[in-house]
Amino acid sequence: MLVGRGRHLWKQGGMGRIVELAWPCHITPRRSMVNFYEIFSKEKREEGRKRLREELKRGHFDDFKQLRDTGGKLFQGSASLTPTSVSERFPSVVVSTSDGQEGVLRTEGKGAVLVCAACRDGAQPMIDRWATAFDDALCDKDGVSIVELSIVDSKIMSLWPFRRMLYAQQSGFDGKYKMDDAQSVFLFSGKEGYQNILGMMDNKLTGYVFLLDRDGRIRWRGCGFPTEEEVRWLVSGAETLLRKGT
């Protein structure tokens, strides 16, 4: 029978004798566990540093270079709506309002919804241009809505003390648009739908707009600052959705 006593291992032999057994290579279990812990901890830290370096390179340097080269216009909006047969649904996301209320963003059941998404303050002028043009053309229509979706990809800024600062910045949103159905919401890091939304944004420094039909399908999209032609296409697409209902 093997009996453990402190850092040693003993074997009970015949006639009640106790014989001490040495650990292989004279390494005690406690030291062995420490060595393995140190090894795995170092590997984990190095892995984290590697991910951070890759994220910094991909998330900042590449994005800045692309923004500089394109002005945020990564693609041109389409002249027509995407057919329903190939249109993906806007992801289900859990968002927060400026008063701290949290819930799933409802985008279905309305004739045409313009979702304006941005990760950085620098993209706000871009989505303002899209949303203002959309509002000016369709504010007197029923079933039209604007959603400003501010994506907070910093885990620190997602903590409650910092959330209050972000909420305070939206205090002047009321009255920004002429249409009645307009709202500003936040999508914080780690919430439902967060990764899905980021997957739709190739560059975090530019702004994106998505035109949704009553079933929540993305029928049109744009990015960067809109051209006059793109505004016409967006408004025409929204009017088509309102008229046909799909």
XYZ file of C-alpha atoms in Angstrom:
246
model
C 0.000 0.000 0.000
C 1.308 3.464 -0.924
C 1.030 6.144 1.732
C 1.711 9.851 1.167
C 3.353 11.870 3.933
C 4.219 15.460 3.193
C 6.478 15.644 0.178
C 7.520 11.985 0.350
C 5.999 8.684 -0.695
C 6.178 5.603 1.497
C 5.399 1.929 0.958
C 4.153 -0.347 3.673
C 6.105 -3.572 3.449
C 6.029 -6.856 5.232
C 6.140 -7.039 9.036
C 4.712 -3.497 9.146
C 7.897 -1.898 7.825
C 7.647 1.464 6.064
C 10.058 2.023 3.188
C 10.534 5.478 1.594
C 10.325 5.617 -2.189
C 12.125 8.301 -4.202
C 10.345 10.160 -7.015
C 11.777 9.606 -10.528
C 14.687 11.931 -11.257
C 14.389 13.128 -7.655
C 11.656 15.646 -8.608
C 8.975 16.210 -6.020
C 5.346 16.514 -7.230
C 5.033 20.081 -5.990
C 8.012 21.259 -7.990
C 6.772 19.330 -11.015
C 3.416 21.086 -10.853
C 5.134 24.466 -10.531
C 7.298 23.788 -13.564
C 4.336 22.757 -15.685
C 2.371 25.811 -14.496
C 5.245 28.116 -15.419
C 5.604 26.526 -18.841
C 1.907 26.753 -19.669
C 1.659 30.272 -18.246
C 4.542 31.465 -20.402
C 3.012 29.852 -23.470
C -0.356 31.441 -22.706
C 1.187 34.877 -22.198
C 3.186 34.602 -25.412
C 0.082 33.477 -27.281
C -1.803 36.494 -25.920
C 1.008 38.844 -26.948
C 1.027 37.340 -30.430
C -2.732 37.828 -30.815
C -2.405 41.396 -29.570
C 0.376 42.175 -32.049
C -1.647 40.699 -34.905
C -4.750 42.604 -33.835
C -2.836 45.873 -33.566
C -1.335 45.347 -36.990
C -4.580 44.298 -38.617
C -6.900 46.561 -36.627
C -4.914 49.790 -36.759
C -2.094 49.966 -39.266
C -3.907 48.195 -42.080
C -7.163 50.011 -41.369
C -5.445 53.403 -41.292
C -3.644 52.684 -44.543
C -6.866 51.552 -46.203
C -8.710 54.606 -44.883
C -5.978 56.874 -46.202
C -6.007 55.235 -49.619
C -9.786 55.024 -50.043
C -11.192 57.749 -47.806
C -13.381 55.050 -46.269
C -15.101 54.212 -49.544
C -14.337 50.480 -49.636
C -17.036 49.670 -52.160
C -19.677 51.402 -54.261
C -23.345 51.015 -53.434
C -25.503 49.118 -55.910
C -27.929 50.742 -58.309
C -30.614 48.246 -57.327
C -31.799 46.209 -54.362
C -30.354 42.789 -53.659
C -32.943 40.102 -54.493
C -34.624 38.539 -51.476
C -33.445 35.088 -52.542
C -29.814 35.992 -51.859
C -30.271 38.588 -49.103
C -28.932 37.715 -45.656
C -30.792 38.720 -42.518
C -29.384 41.399 -40.290
C -27.883 39.680 -37.216
C -29.845 39.532 -33.992
C -28.067 41.878 -31.582
C -28.517 42.818 -27.947
C -28.151 46.586 -27.649
C -28.342 49.238 -24.940
C -30.099 52.590 -25.064
C -28.724 55.782 -23.543
C -30.863 55.274 -20.426
C -29.222 51.910 -19.775
C -32.066 49.709 -20.999
C -30.947 46.518 -22.742
C -32.784 44.357 -25.268
C -32.787 42.810 -28.722
C -32.780 45.335 -31.569
C -36.082 45.012 -33.450
C -35.679 45.573 -37.173
C -38.551 43.505 -38.545
C -42.094 44.610 -39.303
C -41.158 48.011 -40.705
C -41.258 48.933 -44.370
C -37.667 50.172 -44.600
C -35.015 50.487 -41.890
C -31.676 52.204 -42.340
C -29.097 50.866 -39.873
C -26.030 53.094 -39.626
C -23.103 51.330 -37.942
C -19.805 52.774 -36.743
C -16.988 51.707 -34.405
C -15.118 55.012 -34.235
C -16.077 58.649 -33.744
C -14.305 59.466 -36.986
C -16.985 57.564 -38.892
C -19.850 59.597 -37.397
C -19.772 62.313 -40.102
C -20.089 59.563 -42.713
C -23.207 57.978 -41.259
C -24.639 61.425 -40.503
C -24.453 62.205 -44.216
C -26.284 58.996 -45.131
C -28.920 59.275 -42.426
C -29.645 62.973 -43.013
C -30.196 62.408 -46.743
C -32.427 59.418 -45.960
C -34.376 61.466 -43.416
C -34.831 64.462 -45.716
C -36.250 62.292 -48.505
C -38.488 59.969 -46.466
C -39.405 61.699 -43.208
C -43.044 62.051 -44.274
C -43.397 58.332 -45.100
C -44.911 55.742 -42.786
C -42.995 52.593 -41.874
C -39.529 54.131 -42.201
C -36.915 54.033 -39.447
C -33.313 55.073 -38.746
C -31.082 53.230 -36.293
C -27.668 54.575 -35.324
C -25.671 51.599 -34.052
C -22.540 52.568 -32.112
C -20.264 49.542 -31.736
C -18.027 49.608 -28.658
C -15.238 47.096 -29.270
C -13.242 47.971 -26.160
C -13.873 45.731 -23.163
C -12.789 48.534 -20.840
C -15.259 51.006 -22.341
C -17.934 48.326 -22.001
C -17.649 48.493 -18.199
C -20.389 50.385 -16.423
C -18.433 53.521 -15.306
C -17.352 54.148 -18.886
C -20.742 53.250 -20.306
C -22.208 56.215 -18.474
C -19.797 58.502 -20.307
C -20.906 57.075 -23.653
C -24.574 57.383 -22.720
C -24.064 61.032 -21.794
C -22.699 61.762 -25.260
C -26.046 60.704 -26.765
C -28.091 63.124 -24.669
C -28.602 65.405 -27.674
C -29.853 62.723 -30.056
C -33.548 63.542 -29.604
C -34.653 65.840 -32.402
C -31.651 65.040 -34.588
C -33.922 63.687 -37.347
C -37.304 64.785 -38.582
C -38.817 61.294 -38.762
C -40.443 60.032 -35.573
C -38.926 56.557 -35.626
C -35.218 57.163 -35.080
C -33.058 55.768 -32.316
C -29.466 55.584 -31.170
C -28.234 52.372 -29.515
C -24.960 50.813 -28.373
C -23.606 47.339 -29.078
C -20.981 46.470 -26.482
C -18.145 43.982 -26.793
C -19.180 40.446 -25.951
C -22.917 40.947 -26.387
C -25.063 38.754 -28.621
C -24.448 39.524 -32.279
C -21.277 41.521 -31.618
C -18.950 39.238 -33.590
C -21.487 38.887 -36.406
C -21.668 42.657 -36.863
C -17.892 43.041 -36.818
C -17.688 40.339 -39.468
C -19.706 42.602 -41.760
C -17.263 45.504 -41.307
C -13.981 45.063 -43.166
C -12.545 48.269 -41.710
C -13.449 49.582 -38.249
C -12.536 53.157 -39.117
C -15.231 53.761 -41.711
C -19.019 53.903 -41.434
C -21.524 51.453 -42.887
C -25.228 51.632 -43.744
C -27.617 48.738 -44.267
C -31.112 49.066 -45.729
C -33.427 46.386 -44.343
C -36.835 45.248 -45.552
C -39.776 44.328 -43.308
C -38.349 40.832 -42.781
C -35.022 42.193 -41.554
C -33.119 41.232 -44.708
C -30.245 43.393 -45.941
C -31.348 44.654 -49.356
C -28.779 47.401 -49.874
C -25.548 48.546 -48.276
C -23.057 51.379 -48.495
C -19.974 52.715 -46.701
C -17.840 55.819 -46.286
C -19.256 59.141 -47.429
C -22.177 58.773 -49.845
C -22.098 60.074 -53.372
C -25.160 61.844 -54.790
C -25.744 58.829 -56.985
C -25.663 56.456 -54.034
C -28.153 58.604 -52.126
C -30.556 58.383 -55.076
C -30.157 54.607 -55.187
C -30.698 54.294 -51.428
C -33.837 56.433 -51.419
C -35.194 54.719 -54.517
C -34.599 51.327 -52.912
C -36.409 52.374 -49.730
C -39.358 53.673 -51.750
C -39.518 50.367 -53.600
C -39.617 48.474 -50.300
C -42.385 50.722 -49.000
C -44.369 50.317 -52.172
C -44.028 46.575 -52.608
C -43.710 45.634 -48.965
C -40.788 43.279 -49.648
